[in-house]
Coordinates of C-alpha atoms in Angstrom, one line a residue:
X94 CA -18.8 78.0 39.5
X95 CA -19.3 77.9 35.7
X96 CA -16.5 79.1 33.5
X97 CA -17.7 80.7 30.3
X98 CA -15.6 81.5 27.2
X99 CA -17.5 84.4 25.7
X100 CA -16.7 85.6 22.1
X101 CA -18.0 88.2 19.7
X102 CA -17.4 90.2 16.5
X103 CA -13.6 89.7 16.0
X104 CA -11.7 86.6 15.2
X105 CA -8.4 86.4 17.1
X106 CA -5.4 84.2 16.6
X107 CA -4.7 84.3 20.3
X108 CA -7.5 81.7 20.7
X109 CA -5.4 78.8 19.5
X110 CA -6.4 75.2 20.3
X111 CA -3.8 75.2 23.1
X112 CA -5.1 78.5 24.6
X113 CA -8.7 77.3 24.5
X114 CA -7.8 74.1 26.2
X115 CA -5.8 76.0 28.9
X116 CA -8.8 78.2 29.5
X117 CA -10.8 75.0 29.9
X118 CA -14.3 76.5 29.8
X119 CA -17.4 74.7 30.8
X120 CA -19.4 76.5 28.1
X121 CA -18.9 78.7 25.0
X122 CA -21.2 81.7 24.5
X123 CA -21.1 83.8 21.3
X124 CA -22.6 87.2 21.0
X125 CA -22.8 87.5 17.3
X126 CA -21.0 88.7 14.1
X127 CA -18.6 85.8 13.9
X128 CA -18.4 83.2 11.0
X129 CA -20.1 80.0 11.8
X130 CA -17.0 77.9 11.0
X131 CA -15.1 80.0 13.5
X132 CA -17.8 79.3 16.1
X133 CA -17.6 75.6 15.2
X134 CA -13.8 75.7 15.6
X135 CA -14.0 77.3 19.1
X136 CA -16.7 74.9 20.4
X137 CA -14.9 71.9 18.9
X138 CA -11.5 72.9 20.4
X139 CA -13.2 73.4 23.8
X140 CA -15.3 70.3 23.3
X141 CA -18.2 72.2 24.9
X142 CA -21.7 73.3 24.3
X143 CA -22.1 76.5 22.2
X144 CA -24.9 79.0 23.0
X145 CA -25.2 82.0 20.6
X146 CA -27.3 84.9 19.4
X147 CA -27.1 86.4 15.9
X148 CA -25.3 89.7 15.2
X149 CA -26.3 92.4 12.9
X150 CA -24.1 91.0 10.1
X151 CA -25.2 87.4 10.5
X152 CA -27.6 85.8 8.1
X153 CA -31.3 85.2 8.9
X154 CA -31.6 82.4 11.3
X155 CA -35.3 82.5 11.8
X156 CA -36.0 80.1 8.9
X157 CA -37.3 76.8 10.2
X158 CA -35.6 73.6 9.0
X159 CA -37.5 72.0 6.1
X160 CA -38.2 68.3 5.6
X161 CA -36.1 66.6 2.9
X162 CA -35.8 63.1 1.5
X163 CA -32.5 61.3 1.9
X164 CA -30.7 60.1 -1.2
X165 CA -30.4 56.5 -0.1
X166 CA -34.0 55.4 0.7
X167 CA -36.2 58.4 0.2
X168 CA -37.1 58.4 3.9
X169 CA -38.1 61.7 5.5
X170 CA -35.3 63.6 7.3
X171 CA -34.8 67.1 8.6
X172 CA -32.3 69.6 7.4
X173 CA -29.8 70.9 10.0
X174 CA -31.2 74.2 11.5
X175 CA -29.4 77.3 10.3
X176 CA -26.4 78.5 12.3
X177 CA -23.2 76.9 13.6
X178 CA -23.3 73.1 13.8
X179 CA -24.7 71.9 17.1
X180 CA -25.1 75.4 18.5
X181 CA -28.1 76.5 20.5
X182 CA -29.7 79.7 19.3
X183 CA -30.7 81.8 22.3
X184 CA -32.4 84.6 20.3
X185 CA -35.7 85.4 22.0
X186 CA -35.4 82.3 24.2
X187 CA -34.6 81.1 27.7
X188 CA -32.5 78.0 28.1
X189 CA -31.3 76.2 31.1
X190 CA -27.8 74.7 31.1
X191 CA -26.6 72.7 34.2
X192 CA -28.5 74.8 36.6
X193 CA -27.8 78.2 35.0
X194 CA -30.6 80.1 33.2
X195 CA -29.6 81.9 30.0
X196 CA -31.8 84.4 28.0
X197 CA -30.8 85.9 24.7
X198 CA -31.7 88.7 22.2
X199 CA -29.7 89.1 19.0
X200 CA -29.5 91.9 16.5
X201 CA -28.9 95.6 16.5
X202 CA -30.7 98.9 15.9
X203 CA -31.7 99.1 12.3
X204 CA -29.1 101.0 10.2
X205 CA -29.3 99.3 6.8
X206 CA -31.4 96.7 5.0
X207 CA -30.9 93.1 6.2
X208 CA -31.9 90.6 8.9
X209 CA -31.3 90.8 12.6
X210 CA -31.9 94.6 12.7
X211 CA -34.8 96.2 14.6
X212 CA -36.4 99.5 15.3
X213 CA -36.6 100.5 19.0
X214 CA -40.2 99.6 19.2
X215 CA -39.6 96.2 17.5
X216 CA -37.0 95.4 20.0
X217 CA -39.1 96.6 22.9
X218 CA -41.8 94.1 21.8
X219 CA -39.2 91.4 21.7
X220 CA -38.1 92.3 25.3
X221 CA -41.7 92.0 26.4
X222 CA -41.9 88.4 25.1
X223 CA -38.6 87.6 26.8
X224 CA -39.8 89.1 30.1
X225 CA -42.9 86.9 29.8
X226 CA -40.8 83.8 29.4
X227 CA -38.7 84.8 32.4
X228 CA -41.8 85.5 34.6
X229 CA -43.1 82.1 33.6
X230 CA -40.0 80.5 35.1
X231 CA -40.8 82.1 38.5
X232 CA -44.4 81.0 38.3
X233 CA -43.3 77.3 38.0
X234 CA -40.8 77.6 40.8
X235 CA -37.6 78.1 38.8
X236 CA -35.0 80.7 39.5
X237 CA -34.4 84.0 37.8
X238 CA -32.2 84.6 34.7
X239 CA -28.5 84.2 35.5
X240 CA -27.0 85.3 32.2
X241 CA -28.4 87.6 29.5
X242 CA -26.7 87.3 26.2
X243 CA -27.2 90.0 23.6
X244 CA -25.4 91.3 20.5
X245 CA -26.2 95.0 21.0
X246 CA -26.1 96.7 24.4
X247 CA -28.2 99.1 26.5
X248 CA -28.3 102.7 25.3
X249 CA -25.8 104.9 27.3
X250 CA -23.8 102.0 28.7
X251 CA -20.8 101.9 26.3
X252 CA -22.5 102.4 23.0
X253 CA -21.7 105.1 20.4
X254 CA -23.7 108.0 18.9
X255 CA -23.8 106.7 15.4
X256 CA -26.9 104.7 14.6
X257 CA -24.9 101.6 13.6
X258 CA -23.4 101.3 17.1
X259 CA -26.2 102.8 19.2
X260 CA -27.6 100.6 21.9
X261 CA -31.3 99.9 22.6
X262 CA -33.1 102.1 25.2
X263 CA -35.4 99.2 26.1
X264 CA -32.5 97.0 27.2
X265 CA -31.9 99.0 30.4
X266 CA -35.4 98.2 31.6
X267 CA -35.0 94.6 30.6
X268 CA -31.8 94.2 32.6
X269 CA -33.4 96.0 35.6
X270 CA -36.3 93.5 35.6
X271 CA -34.4 90.3 34.9
X272 CA -31.5 91.2 37.2
X273 CA -29.1 88.8 35.7
X274 CA -25.7 88.3 37.3
X275 CA -24.0 89.2 34.1
X276 CA -24.9 90.6 30.6
X277 CA -22.7 89.5 27.8
X278 CA -22.6 91.5 24.6
X279 CA -20.5 92.6 21.6
X280 CA -21.3 95.0 18.7
X281 CA -19.2 98.0 19.8
X282 CA -15.5 97.3 19.1
X283 CA -13.1 98.7 21.8
X284 CA -10.6 99.9 19.2
X285 CA -8.0 100.8 21.7
X286 CA -10.4 102.2 24.2
X287 CA -10.4 100.6 27.7
X288 CA -12.9 97.8 27.6
X289 CA -14.1 98.1 31.2
X290 CA -17.2 96.5 32.6
X291 CA -20.3 98.6 33.4
X292 CA -23.2 98.0 35.7
X293 CA -27.0 98.4 35.8
X294 CA -28.2 97.8 39.3
X295 CA -26.5 94.6 40.5
X296 CA -25.9 93.3 36.9
X297 CA -22.5 93.4 35.4
X298 CA -22.3 94.4 31.7
X299 CA -19.3 92.8 29.8
X300 CA -18.3 93.7 26.3
X301 CA -16.7 90.4 25.3
X302 CA -14.9 91.5 22.0
X303 CA -12.8 89.6 21.0
X304 CA -13.2 87.2 24.0
X305 CA -13.6 87.2 27.7
X306 CA -13.5 84.5 30.3
X307 CA -16.4 84.9 32.7
X308 CA -17.1 82.9 35.9
X309 CA -20.7 82.7 37.1
X310 CA -21.7 81.2 40.4
X311 CA -24.3 78.4 40.3

């Protein structure tokens, strides 16, 4: 059993160092729209690996690190990739962590200028690429995706009617094909509404704002 501390969108004082250590997660997963220094604080307090996807309010993380010369001896070094220090960006990728397979897609439906926002067709193309990566795993004898990490959510499964908080229609088909045990997402703030889990097939959809503790079987 893997214990995941999943966070998104809202900083909360209830996640003190003591509380994080009492949760004792095996892994920290962030679903977007949180300051990078806050992510660094959570991961450092837990002393665990951080997996994340960017949210609609996060900066552009697609920029590749550029070579630079060090001040001391002019030797070639590489800048730290953008994002929280030491974090692993899951956006558009499949990563395995201690036997669990994680896939991720960041961003939201486009509602204003800026990075990490996509039209429905753009996101559909991104889901096709992620599906291909997941199928490749099965072709080489690896298991299916265990956890899907997104910022936004499937249309009609807890989203709202305004464009800024509307989910992606293509996500439902993605979940149906990948059949992860759990889908972790943020983006839609509960704001006093009961934050209950939803399902697509056998997959559980969890809105993790501001944080949830999720246990996934190996």
